[in-house]
Coordinates of C-alpha atoms in Angstrom, one line a residue:
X1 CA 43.8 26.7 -27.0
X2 CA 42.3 29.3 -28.6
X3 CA 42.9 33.4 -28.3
X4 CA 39.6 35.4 -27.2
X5 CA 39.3 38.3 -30.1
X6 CA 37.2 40.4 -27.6
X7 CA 39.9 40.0 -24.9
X8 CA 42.7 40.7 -27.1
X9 CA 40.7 44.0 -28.7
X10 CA 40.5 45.0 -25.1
X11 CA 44.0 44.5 -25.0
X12 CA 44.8 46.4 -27.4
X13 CA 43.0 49.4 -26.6
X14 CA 44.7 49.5 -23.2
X15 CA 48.0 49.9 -25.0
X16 CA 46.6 53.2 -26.5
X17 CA 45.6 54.3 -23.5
X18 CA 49.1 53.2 -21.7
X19 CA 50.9 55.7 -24.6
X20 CA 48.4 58.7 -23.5
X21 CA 49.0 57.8 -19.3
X22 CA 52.7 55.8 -18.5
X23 CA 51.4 54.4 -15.6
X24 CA 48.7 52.5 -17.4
X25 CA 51.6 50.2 -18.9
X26 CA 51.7 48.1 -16.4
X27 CA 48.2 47.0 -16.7
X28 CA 48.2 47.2 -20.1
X29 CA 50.9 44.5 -20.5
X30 CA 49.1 42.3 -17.7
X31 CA 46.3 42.5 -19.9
X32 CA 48.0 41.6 -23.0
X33 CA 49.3 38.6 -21.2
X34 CA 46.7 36.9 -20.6
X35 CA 45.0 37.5 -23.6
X36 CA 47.8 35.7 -25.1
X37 CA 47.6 32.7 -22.4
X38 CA 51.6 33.6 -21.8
X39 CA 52.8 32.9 -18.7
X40 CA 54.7 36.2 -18.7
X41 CA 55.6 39.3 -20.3
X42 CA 59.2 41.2 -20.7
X43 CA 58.6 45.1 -22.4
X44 CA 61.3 47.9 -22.7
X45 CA 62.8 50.5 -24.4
X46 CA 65.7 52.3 -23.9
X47 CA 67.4 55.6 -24.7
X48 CA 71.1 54.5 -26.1
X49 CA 71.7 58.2 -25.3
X50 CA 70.2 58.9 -22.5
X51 CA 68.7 56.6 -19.7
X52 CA 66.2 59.4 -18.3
X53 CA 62.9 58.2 -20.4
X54 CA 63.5 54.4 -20.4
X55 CA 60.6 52.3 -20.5
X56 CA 60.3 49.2 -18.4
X57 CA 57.7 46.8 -17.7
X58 CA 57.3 43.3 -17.0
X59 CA 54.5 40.6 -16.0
X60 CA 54.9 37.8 -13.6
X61 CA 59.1 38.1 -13.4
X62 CA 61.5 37.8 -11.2
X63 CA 62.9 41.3 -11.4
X64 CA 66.1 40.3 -11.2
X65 CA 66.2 38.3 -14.6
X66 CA 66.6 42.0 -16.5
X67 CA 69.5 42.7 -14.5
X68 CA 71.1 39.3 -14.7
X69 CA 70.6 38.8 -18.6
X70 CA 72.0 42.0 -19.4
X71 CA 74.8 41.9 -17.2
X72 CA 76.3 38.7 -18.1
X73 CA 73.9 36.8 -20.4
X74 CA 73.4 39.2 -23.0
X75 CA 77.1 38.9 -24.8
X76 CA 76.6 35.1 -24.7
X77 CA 73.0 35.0 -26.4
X78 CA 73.2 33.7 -29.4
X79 CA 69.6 34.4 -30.3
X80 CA 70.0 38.5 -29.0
X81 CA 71.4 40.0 -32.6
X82 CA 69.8 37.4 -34.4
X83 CA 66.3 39.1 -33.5
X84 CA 68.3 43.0 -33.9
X85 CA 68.9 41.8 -37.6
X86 CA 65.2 40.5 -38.1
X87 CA 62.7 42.6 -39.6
X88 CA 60.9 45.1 -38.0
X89 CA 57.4 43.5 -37.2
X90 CA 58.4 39.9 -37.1
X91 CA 58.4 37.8 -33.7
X92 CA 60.9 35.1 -33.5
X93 CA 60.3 31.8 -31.7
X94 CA 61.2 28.5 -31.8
X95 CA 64.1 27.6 -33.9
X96 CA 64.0 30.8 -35.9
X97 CA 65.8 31.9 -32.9
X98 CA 67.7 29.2 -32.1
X99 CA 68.3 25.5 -33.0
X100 CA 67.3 22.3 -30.1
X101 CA 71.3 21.7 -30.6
X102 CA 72.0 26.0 -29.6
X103 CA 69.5 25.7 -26.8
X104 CA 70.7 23.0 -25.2
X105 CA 74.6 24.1 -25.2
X106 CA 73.9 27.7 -24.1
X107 CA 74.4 28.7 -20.8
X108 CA 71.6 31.3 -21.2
X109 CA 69.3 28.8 -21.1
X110 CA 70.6 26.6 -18.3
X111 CA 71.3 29.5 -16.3
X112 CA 68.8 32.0 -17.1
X113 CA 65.8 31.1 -18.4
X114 CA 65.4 27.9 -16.5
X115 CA 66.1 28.9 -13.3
X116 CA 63.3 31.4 -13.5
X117 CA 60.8 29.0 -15.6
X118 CA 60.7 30.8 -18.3
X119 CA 59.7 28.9 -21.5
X120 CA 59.4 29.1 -25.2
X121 CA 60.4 32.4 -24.8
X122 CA 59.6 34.8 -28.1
X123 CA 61.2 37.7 -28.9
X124 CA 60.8 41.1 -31.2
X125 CA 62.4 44.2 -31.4
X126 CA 60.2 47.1 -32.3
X127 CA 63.0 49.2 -34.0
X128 CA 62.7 53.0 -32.7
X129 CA 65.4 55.2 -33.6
X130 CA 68.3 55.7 -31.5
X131 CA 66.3 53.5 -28.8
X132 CA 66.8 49.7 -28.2
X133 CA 63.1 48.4 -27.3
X134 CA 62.2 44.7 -27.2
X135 CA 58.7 43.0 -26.9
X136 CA 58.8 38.9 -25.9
X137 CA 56.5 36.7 -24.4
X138 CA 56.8 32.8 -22.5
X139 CA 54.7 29.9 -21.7
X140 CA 54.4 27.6 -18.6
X141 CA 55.5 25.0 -19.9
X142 CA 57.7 23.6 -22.5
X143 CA 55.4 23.1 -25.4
X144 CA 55.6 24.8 -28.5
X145 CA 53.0 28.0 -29.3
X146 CA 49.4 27.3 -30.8
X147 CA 49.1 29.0 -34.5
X148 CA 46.4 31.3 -33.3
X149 CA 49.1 32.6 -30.3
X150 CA 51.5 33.3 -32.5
X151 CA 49.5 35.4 -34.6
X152 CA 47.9 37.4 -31.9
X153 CA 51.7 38.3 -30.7
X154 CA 52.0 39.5 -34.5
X155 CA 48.6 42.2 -34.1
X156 CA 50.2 43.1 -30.4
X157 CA 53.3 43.6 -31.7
X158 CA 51.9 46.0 -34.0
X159 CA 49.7 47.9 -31.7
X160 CA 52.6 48.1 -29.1
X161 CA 55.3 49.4 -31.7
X162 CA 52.5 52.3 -32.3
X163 CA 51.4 53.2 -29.0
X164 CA 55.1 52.9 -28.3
X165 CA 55.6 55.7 -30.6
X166 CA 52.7 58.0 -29.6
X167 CA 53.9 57.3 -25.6
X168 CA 57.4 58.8 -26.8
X169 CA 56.2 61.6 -29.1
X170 CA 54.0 62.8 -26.6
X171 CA 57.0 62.6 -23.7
X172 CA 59.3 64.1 -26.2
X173 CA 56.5 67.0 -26.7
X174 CA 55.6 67.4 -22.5
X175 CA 59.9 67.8 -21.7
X176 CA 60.1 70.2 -24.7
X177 CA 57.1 72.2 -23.2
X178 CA 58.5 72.0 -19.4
X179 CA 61.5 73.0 -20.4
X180 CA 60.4 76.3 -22.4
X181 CA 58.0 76.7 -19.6
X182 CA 60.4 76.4 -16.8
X183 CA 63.5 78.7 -18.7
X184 CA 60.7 81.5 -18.6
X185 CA 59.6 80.9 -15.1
X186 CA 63.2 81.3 -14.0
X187 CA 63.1 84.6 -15.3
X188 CA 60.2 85.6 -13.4
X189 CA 57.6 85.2 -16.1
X190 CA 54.4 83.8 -16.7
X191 CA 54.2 81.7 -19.2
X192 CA 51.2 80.2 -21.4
X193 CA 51.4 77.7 -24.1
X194 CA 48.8 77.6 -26.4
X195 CA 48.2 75.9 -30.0
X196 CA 46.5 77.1 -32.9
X197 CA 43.2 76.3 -31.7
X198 CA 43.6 78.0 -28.9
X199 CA 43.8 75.0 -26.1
X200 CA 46.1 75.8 -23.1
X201 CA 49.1 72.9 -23.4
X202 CA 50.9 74.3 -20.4
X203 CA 50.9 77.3 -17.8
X204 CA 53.8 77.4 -14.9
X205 CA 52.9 78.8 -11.2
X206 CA 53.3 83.1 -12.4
X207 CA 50.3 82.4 -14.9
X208 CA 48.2 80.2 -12.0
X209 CA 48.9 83.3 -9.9
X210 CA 47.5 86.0 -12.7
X211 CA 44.7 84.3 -13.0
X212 CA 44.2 84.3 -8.9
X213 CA 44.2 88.0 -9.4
X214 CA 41.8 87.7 -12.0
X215 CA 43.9 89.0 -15.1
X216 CA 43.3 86.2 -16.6
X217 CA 41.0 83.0 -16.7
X218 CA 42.2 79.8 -18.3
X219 CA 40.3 76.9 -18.8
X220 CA 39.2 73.6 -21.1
X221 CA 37.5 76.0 -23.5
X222 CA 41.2 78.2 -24.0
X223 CA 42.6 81.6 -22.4
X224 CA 40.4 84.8 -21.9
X225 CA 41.7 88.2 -20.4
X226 CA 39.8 90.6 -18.3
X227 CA 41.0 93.6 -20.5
X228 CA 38.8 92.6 -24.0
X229 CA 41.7 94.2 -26.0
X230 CA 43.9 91.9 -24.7
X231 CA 41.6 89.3 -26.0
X232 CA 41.2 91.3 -29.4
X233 CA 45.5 90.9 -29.7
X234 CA 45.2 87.0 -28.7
X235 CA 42.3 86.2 -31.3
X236 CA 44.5 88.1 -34.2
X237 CA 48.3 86.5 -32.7
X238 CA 46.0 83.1 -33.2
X239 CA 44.8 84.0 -36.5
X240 CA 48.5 84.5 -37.5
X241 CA 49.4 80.9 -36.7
X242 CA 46.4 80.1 -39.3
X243 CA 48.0 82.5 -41.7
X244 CA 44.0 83.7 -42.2
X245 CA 44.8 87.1 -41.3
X246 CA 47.3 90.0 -42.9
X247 CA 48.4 90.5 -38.9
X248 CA 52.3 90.0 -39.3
X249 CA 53.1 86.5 -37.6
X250 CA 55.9 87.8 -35.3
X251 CA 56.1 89.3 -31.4
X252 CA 53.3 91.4 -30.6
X253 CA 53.5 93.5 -27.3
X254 CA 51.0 94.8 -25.1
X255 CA 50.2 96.2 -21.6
X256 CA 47.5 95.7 -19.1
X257 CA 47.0 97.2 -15.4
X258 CA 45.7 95.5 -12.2
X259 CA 44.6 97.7 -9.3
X260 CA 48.3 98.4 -8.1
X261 CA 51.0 97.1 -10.8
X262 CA 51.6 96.9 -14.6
X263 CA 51.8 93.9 -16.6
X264 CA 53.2 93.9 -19.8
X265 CA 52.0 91.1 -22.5
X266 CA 53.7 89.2 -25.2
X267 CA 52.3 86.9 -28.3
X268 CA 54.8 84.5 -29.3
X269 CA 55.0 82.7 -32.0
X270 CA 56.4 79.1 -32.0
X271 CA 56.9 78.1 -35.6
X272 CA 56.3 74.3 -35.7
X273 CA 55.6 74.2 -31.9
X274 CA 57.0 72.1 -29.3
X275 CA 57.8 68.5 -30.9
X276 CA 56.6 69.3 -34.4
X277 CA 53.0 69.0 -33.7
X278 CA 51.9 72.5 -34.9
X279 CA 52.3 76.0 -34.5
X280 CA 52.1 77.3 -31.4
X281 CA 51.7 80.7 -29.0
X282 CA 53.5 81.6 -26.5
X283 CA 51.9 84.2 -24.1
X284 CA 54.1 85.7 -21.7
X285 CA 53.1 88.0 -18.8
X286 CA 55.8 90.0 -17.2
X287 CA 55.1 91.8 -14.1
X288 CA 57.1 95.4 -14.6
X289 CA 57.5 95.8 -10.9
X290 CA 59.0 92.5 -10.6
X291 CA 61.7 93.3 -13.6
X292 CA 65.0 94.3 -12.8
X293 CA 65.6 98.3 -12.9
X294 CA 66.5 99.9 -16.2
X295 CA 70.1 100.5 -16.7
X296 CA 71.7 103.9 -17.7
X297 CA 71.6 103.6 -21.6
X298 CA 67.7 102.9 -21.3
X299 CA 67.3 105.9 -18.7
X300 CA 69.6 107.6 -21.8
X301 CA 66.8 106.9 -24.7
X302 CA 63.8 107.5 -22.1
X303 CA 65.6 110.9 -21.6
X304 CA 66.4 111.5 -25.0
X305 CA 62.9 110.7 -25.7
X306 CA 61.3 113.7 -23.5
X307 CA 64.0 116.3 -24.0
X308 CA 65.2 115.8 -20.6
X309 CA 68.4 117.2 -18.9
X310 CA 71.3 115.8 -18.3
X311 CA 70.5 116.4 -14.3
X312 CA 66.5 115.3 -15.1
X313 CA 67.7 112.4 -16.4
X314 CA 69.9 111.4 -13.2
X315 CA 66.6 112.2 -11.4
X316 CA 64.5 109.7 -13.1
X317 CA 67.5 107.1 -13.1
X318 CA 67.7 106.8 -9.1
X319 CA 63.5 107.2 -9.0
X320 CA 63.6 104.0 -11.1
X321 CA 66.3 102.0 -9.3
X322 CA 64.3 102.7 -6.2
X323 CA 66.7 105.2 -4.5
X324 CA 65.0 107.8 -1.8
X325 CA 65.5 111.2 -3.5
X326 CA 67.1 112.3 -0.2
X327 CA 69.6 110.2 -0.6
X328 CA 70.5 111.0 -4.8
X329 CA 70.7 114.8 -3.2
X330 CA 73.4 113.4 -1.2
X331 CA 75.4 111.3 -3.8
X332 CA 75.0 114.7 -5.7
X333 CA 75.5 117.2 -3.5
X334 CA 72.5 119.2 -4.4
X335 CA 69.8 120.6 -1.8
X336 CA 66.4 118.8 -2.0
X337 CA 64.4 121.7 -3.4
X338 CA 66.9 121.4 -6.5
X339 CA 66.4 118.2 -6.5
X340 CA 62.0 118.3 -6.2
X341 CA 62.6 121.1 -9.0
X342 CA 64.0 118.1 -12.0
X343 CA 61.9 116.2 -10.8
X344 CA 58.9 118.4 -11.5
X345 CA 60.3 119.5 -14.4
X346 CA 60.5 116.1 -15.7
X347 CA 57.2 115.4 -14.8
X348 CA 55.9 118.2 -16.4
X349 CA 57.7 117.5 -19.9
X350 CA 56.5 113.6 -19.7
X351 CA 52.9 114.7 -18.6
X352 CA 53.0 112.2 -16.1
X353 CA 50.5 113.9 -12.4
X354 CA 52.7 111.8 -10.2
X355 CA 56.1 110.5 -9.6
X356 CA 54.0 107.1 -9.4
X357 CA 52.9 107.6 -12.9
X358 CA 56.1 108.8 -14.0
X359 CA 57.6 105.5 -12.7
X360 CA 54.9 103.4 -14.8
X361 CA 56.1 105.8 -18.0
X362 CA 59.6 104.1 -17.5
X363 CA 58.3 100.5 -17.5
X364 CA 55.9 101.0 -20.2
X365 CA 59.1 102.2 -22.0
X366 CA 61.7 100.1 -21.2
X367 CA 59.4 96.7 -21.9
X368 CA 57.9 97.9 -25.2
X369 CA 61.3 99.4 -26.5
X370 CA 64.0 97.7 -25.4
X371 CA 62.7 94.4 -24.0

């Protein structure tokens, strides 16, 4: 019985691709199997902290061997720390993990293994930290392995502790994103994830949306805006990850218009990214009109700002919060010709045409000063 190189290469590379695509383990392992002329095929690893990103896969099992060995078998296997305490790369078989005398006095093996014809079962653990991830194989039939199998099982248990490690990394580095991602979106945010070299890593549904109103346009060759010095302020923010310009590496704010709102802009840096795999930007686009109202100490600097009066100041406070200036005449008792009067005199003293631009003015302010 001898291993086909070619089949087991072709193996192997559908490991690598199993680590870049989950669902691809499965097949992967099938694969493997055969290659090896096993019978079948038990893969996992599991979070000892937390169960959400276990990894489980077996080939021609009875699904209920897993459950059955771990729930009462497990404790009672004298082979299970004996292949914890072996080195990392090693697969056990034979009597290296247990003796004819051991086998034959365990219950594991009358009651587990045989029952669901599993044979000359091997065993390796593939040592990931904080994780408890096994890799074994069986035959049909009670004979011992060929040389050649055994060896193959050392190269896939190799391969499969690598792509192991690439599969979690890049999970590690997709919850990390989604997470950032979905914080911002909760805030009413677009969000754009971007690395050094400029290729889009994630957007959430606000971004998808900007670019439906053609703000932006993102795509497999990176991010472009429709205002070019936007795109002047994203090619420096880049640069700054590089450190190949003298443009300080921290937040840089900007604005853009559409046709009936503003949109104010952020460059964030993320020092060492998301999972340690390089700097990265964060873009952020923030729909003013969408943003909660400023409060009274930011009305406070805006009037302090344009030498406003204390009853100018109320004006442009209930403008911003959205409150007809019929009804702040009211709450003040003051006719609305007083009232018309602030406001034009604030308007006047912020050269602002319209109480629509004067209401812009207070966005621009609030986001590039206070937020």
């Amino acid at each position: 019985m001898k291993v086909d190189q070619a089949r087991l290469n072709a193996a192997i590379r559908g490991l690598y691709e199993a680590a870049v695509t989950a669902e691809l383990w499965k097949p992967a392992m099938e694969e493997v199997t055969d290659a090896l002329q096993a019978k079948s095929c038990h893969f996992f690893s599991n979070n000892l902290t937390d169960a959400g990103d276990d990894l489980f896969v077996t080939v021609r099992m009875d699904p209920d061997f897993h459950k059955d060995y771990m729930s009462t078998y497990a404790e009672l296997d004298v082979r299970y720390p004996r292949i914890l305490d072996a080195p990392v790369g090693r697969v056990l078989h034979g009597d290296l993990l247990w003796t004819d005398e051991e086998r034959m006095a365990s219950p594991v093996y009358h009651e587990n293994l045989l029952p669901f014809e599993l044979y000359e079962v091997t065993g390796a653990q593939l040592a990931m930290p904080d994780r408890l991830s096994w890799l074994g194989f069986s035959l049909y039939e009670e004979e011992p392995w060929e040389k050649d199998q055994l060896e193959a099982q050392q190269i896939i248990l190799g391969h499969t502790r690598q792509a192991l490690r690439i599969h979690l990394t890049l999970a590690e580095a997709k919850a990390n994103t989604e997470t950032l991602g979905n914080l911002l979106t909760a805030r009413g945010q677009g969000i754009i994830l971007v690395t050094a070299g400029g290729r889009i890593v994630f957007a959430n549904d606000q971004a998808e949306a900007l670019q439906q109103e053609q703000v932006l346009k993102m795509s497999s060759r990176g991010l472009v805006f429709r205002d070019r010095a936007l795109n002047r302020r994203l090619a420096l923010a880049l640069d700054a990850l590089h450190f190949r310009s003298s443009v300080p590496s921290g937040e840089t704010v900007t604005l853009t218009d559409t046709s009936d709102h503003q949109i104010g802009v952020r460059f964030l840096p993320v020092p060492g990214g998301i999972g340690g795999g390089g700097s990265m930007l964060a873009v952020l686009c923030i729909p003013l009109h969408m943003q909660h109202g400023p409060d009274p100490s930011e009305i406070r600097q805006f009037a302090g700002l344009f030498r406003l009066t204390p009853s100018e100041e109320l004006v442009v406070g209930a403008i911003a919060s959205g409150q007809d200036l019929s009804q702040h005449c009211v709450e003040r008792g003051i006719s609305l010709d007083t009232a018309r009067k602030h406001l034009k005199n604030t308007m006047a003293k912020a050269n602002c045409r319209s109480q629509k631009d004067l209401l812009r003015l207070v966005e621009r302010f609030c986001f590039f000063r206070l937020r």
